[in-house]
Amino acid sequence: MNVSIVFKTTDGNLITENKILSFSFRKEAYTPYTSFSAAYIASFERPVEFSEIMFYTDNIMIHHGLVNSSEVRKDGKILKGTVSSRSFTSLLRQNQMETGLYTQKSLNWLVDSFREIPYITHEDNSQESYFFIKNGASMWDAVVNLSYKVCGSYPYIRGTNCVNFNAPANASEFIYNEENMLEKGSQVTEDRLVSHFHMADISGNYGQYELVNTDVTDRQIIRHRFFELDRQFLYNPQQALEYRDSYASRGWRRYFCTYSGYRGEDLSDLASFGNDISGRICCIDIKGSSSGITTEISIYKDKFYT
């Protein structure tokens, strides 16, 4: 497998680096951006001029983002560079929206109204609903709220910087056989689980809006959360509890396998590990070094991915 990094400078020039010493790439269903970091033999001494970065595997771009940090050091006659990056969709969490109620809005409207954010695209989705922007809330908060209202889903990033609500109609399917796996396993993470949710009514009183997750209490976990009336769900207050319960349970059961190489998987593609585990791909971790490239694929079983 061939990997390369392409930097774009502030004056529009492209610089390609092919001598990659090590790299790490991560894409996860509940994270609104891809992450990339690498060490490489550099051909350019001035990283201050880098404005964006692209990462390619076999000439296919899988990451396109901002340069969070970049450094070049001279070791004798050799220039060694390091870089870390998050994709452009990370800007959705860094741009706030004007506080207030937005009615009859769609994903198409929401993303297209912020055209000054570069390179971000979205699935074609004109389903409309309302959302309320609290003080200090980000554009990603609006995307999340709208996705839950119109599709009952949590939004995710597919391709490079493409926001999606729905599973793709053209999803690829990947089968991982035992003989091709380096390892296979499962994980349970319970530290985010919440047992009891309590939301105040419009007068500030508790008791009307309650939710108990018995799957959590059955594990002897007791965690109570109290919060004010959530105006993001004014027309269906119980949804505020249900959304928080689903989000607190995100990724709490994970099944994974690791293999050599990378086959081009993306979030929400279909995967099966042997004969016992199947579902949507929810996390992709790719690591490369002088010893080779390995990919870990994860399937979640939670309230958004069953």
mmCIF file of N, CA and C in Angstrom, residues 104-108 123 125-131 142-155 164-166 233 239:
data_model
loop_
_atom_site.group_PDB
_atom_site.id
_atom_site.type_symbol
_atom_site.label_atom_id
_atom_site.label_comp_id
_atom_site.label_asym_id
_atom_site.label_seq_id
_atom_site.Cartn_x
_atom_site.Cartn_y
_atom_site.Cartn_z
ATOM 1 N N GLN A 104 -38.801 24.959 10.537
ATOM 2 C CA GLN A 104 -38.858 24.451 9.163
ATOM 3 C C GLN A 104 -37.489 24.554 8.468
ATOM 4 N N LYS A 105 -36.477 23.960 9.136
ATOM 5 C CA LYS A 105 -35.119 23.961 8.600
ATOM 6 C C LYS A 105 -34.680 22.519 8.325
ATOM 7 N N SER A 106 -33.829 22.367 7.305
ATOM 8 C CA SER A 106 -33.346 21.051 6.889
ATOM 9 C C SER A 106 -31.825 21.009 6.959
ATOM 10 N N LEU A 107 -31.276 19.814 6.795
ATOM 11 C CA LEU A 107 -29.825 19.673 6.714
ATOM 12 C C LEU A 107 -29.294 20.466 5.524
ATOM 13 N N ASN A 108 -29.988 20.401 4.400
ATOM 14 C CA ASN A 108 -29.550 21.167 3.231
ATOM 15 C C ASN A 108 -29.413 22.651 3.575
ATOM 16 N N GLU A 123 -25.169 14.933 2.810
ATOM 17 C CA GLU A 123 -26.146 14.166 2.046
ATOM 18 C C GLU A 123 -27.288 15.093 1.653
ATOM 19 N N ASN A 125 -30.645 16.093 1.938
ATOM 20 C CA ASN A 125 -31.725 15.816 2.880
ATOM 21 C C ASN A 125 -32.501 17.105 3.122
ATOM 22 N N SER A 126 -33.725 17.145 2.609
ATOM 23 C CA SER A 126 -34.572 18.335 2.737
ATOM 24 C C SER A 126 -35.671 18.155 3.785
ATOM 25 N N GLN A 127 -35.598 17.077 4.595
ATOM 26 C CA GLN A 127 -36.586 16.890 5.664
ATOM 27 C C GLN A 127 -36.470 18.032 6.665
ATOM 28 N N GLU A 128 -37.601 18.621 7.019
ATOM 29 C CA GLU A 128 -37.583 19.817 7.857
ATOM 30 C C GLU A 128 -38.096 19.541 9.258
ATOM 31 N N SER A 129 -37.525 20.265 10.192
ATOM 32 C CA SER A 129 -38.010 20.277 11.564
ATOM 33 C C SER A 129 -37.536 21.587 12.194
ATOM 34 N N TYR A 130 -37.756 21.718 13.482
ATOM 35 C CA TYR A 130 -37.291 22.895 14.198
ATOM 36 C C TYR A 130 -36.103 22.507 15.065
ATOM 37 N N PHE A 131 -35.313 23.477 15.437
ATOM 38 C CA PHE A 131 -34.303 23.268 16.477
ATOM 39 C C PHE A 131 -34.092 24.587 17.200
ATOM 40 N N ALA A 142 -26.678 21.950 16.333
ATOM 41 C CA ALA A 142 -27.880 22.034 15.507
ATOM 42 C C ALA A 142 -28.001 20.828 14.592
ATOM 43 N N VAL A 143 -26.888 20.404 14.012
ATOM 44 C CA VAL A 143 -26.894 19.224 13.145
ATOM 45 C C VAL A 143 -27.357 17.996 13.927
ATOM 46 N N VAL A 144 -26.835 17.829 15.136
ATOM 47 C CA VAL A 144 -27.201 16.682 15.972
ATOM 48 C C VAL A 144 -28.688 16.703 16.299
ATOM 49 N N ASN A 145 -29.179 17.853 16.726
ATOM 50 C CA ASN A 145 -30.579 17.964 17.122
ATOM 51 C C ASN A 145 -31.512 17.704 15.947
ATOM 52 N N LEU A 146 -31.159 18.240 14.782
ATOM 53 C CA LEU A 146 -31.990 18.057 13.596
ATOM 54 C C LEU A 146 -31.979 16.596 13.149
ATOM 55 N N SER A 147 -30.822 15.961 13.195
ATOM 56 C CA SER A 147 -30.715 14.560 12.794
ATOM 57 C C SER A 147 -31.601 13.673 13.669
ATOM 58 N N TYR A 148 -31.593 13.937 14.964
ATOM 59 C CA TYR A 148 -32.399 13.115 15.878
ATOM 60 C C TYR A 148 -33.884 13.327 15.629
ATOM 61 N N LYS A 149 -34.272 14.561 15.334
ATOM 62 C CA LYS A 149 -35.697 14.839 15.143
ATOM 63 C C LYS A 149 -36.237 14.233 13.840
ATOM 64 N N VAL A 150 -35.481 14.358 12.745
ATOM 65 C CA VAL A 150 -36.030 13.936 11.455
ATOM 66 C C VAL A 150 -35.733 12.476 11.126
ATOM 67 N N CYS A 151 -34.672 11.907 11.724
ATOM 68 C CA CYS A 151 -34.290 10.533 11.375
ATOM 69 C C CYS A 151 -34.123 9.612 12.576
ATOM 70 N N GLY A 152 -34.142 10.167 13.783
ATOM 71 C CA GLY A 152 -33.891 9.349 14.964
ATOM 72 C C GLY A 152 -32.464 8.845 15.019
ATOM 73 N N SER A 153 -31.548 9.540 14.361
ATOM 74 C CA SER A 153 -30.168 9.074 14.243
ATOM 75 C C SER A 153 -29.202 10.098 14.820
ATOM 76 N N TYR A 154 -27.942 9.670 14.956
ATOM 77 C CA TYR A 154 -26.869 10.589 15.303
ATOM 78 C C TYR A 154 -26.057 10.823 14.039
ATOM 79 N N PRO A 155 -25.761 12.075 13.680
ATOM 80 C CA PRO A 155 -25.061 12.347 12.420
ATOM 81 C C PRO A 155 -23.614 11.852 12.470
ATOM 82 N N ASN A 164 -23.697 13.221 7.234
ATOM 83 C CA ASN A 164 -24.782 12.300 6.896
ATOM 84 C C ASN A 164 -25.692 12.055 8.091
ATOM 85 N N PHE A 165 -26.989 11.934 7.804
ATOM 86 C CA PHE A 165 -27.973 11.512 8.794
ATOM 87 C C PHE A 165 -28.283 10.020 8.655
ATOM 88 N N ASN A 166 -28.376 9.556 7.412
ATOM 89 C CA ASN A 166 -28.857 8.208 7.117
ATOM 90 C C ASN A 166 -27.717 7.273 6.718
ATOM 91 N N PHE A 233 -36.453 20.482 22.550
ATOM 92 C CA PHE A 233 -37.505 19.474 22.376
ATOM 93 C C PHE A 233 -38.835 19.982 22.928
ATOM 94 N N GLN A 239 -38.664 13.473 24.404
ATOM 95 C CA GLN A 239 -37.534 13.196 23.522
ATOM 96 C C GLN A 239 -36.222 13.702 24.107
#
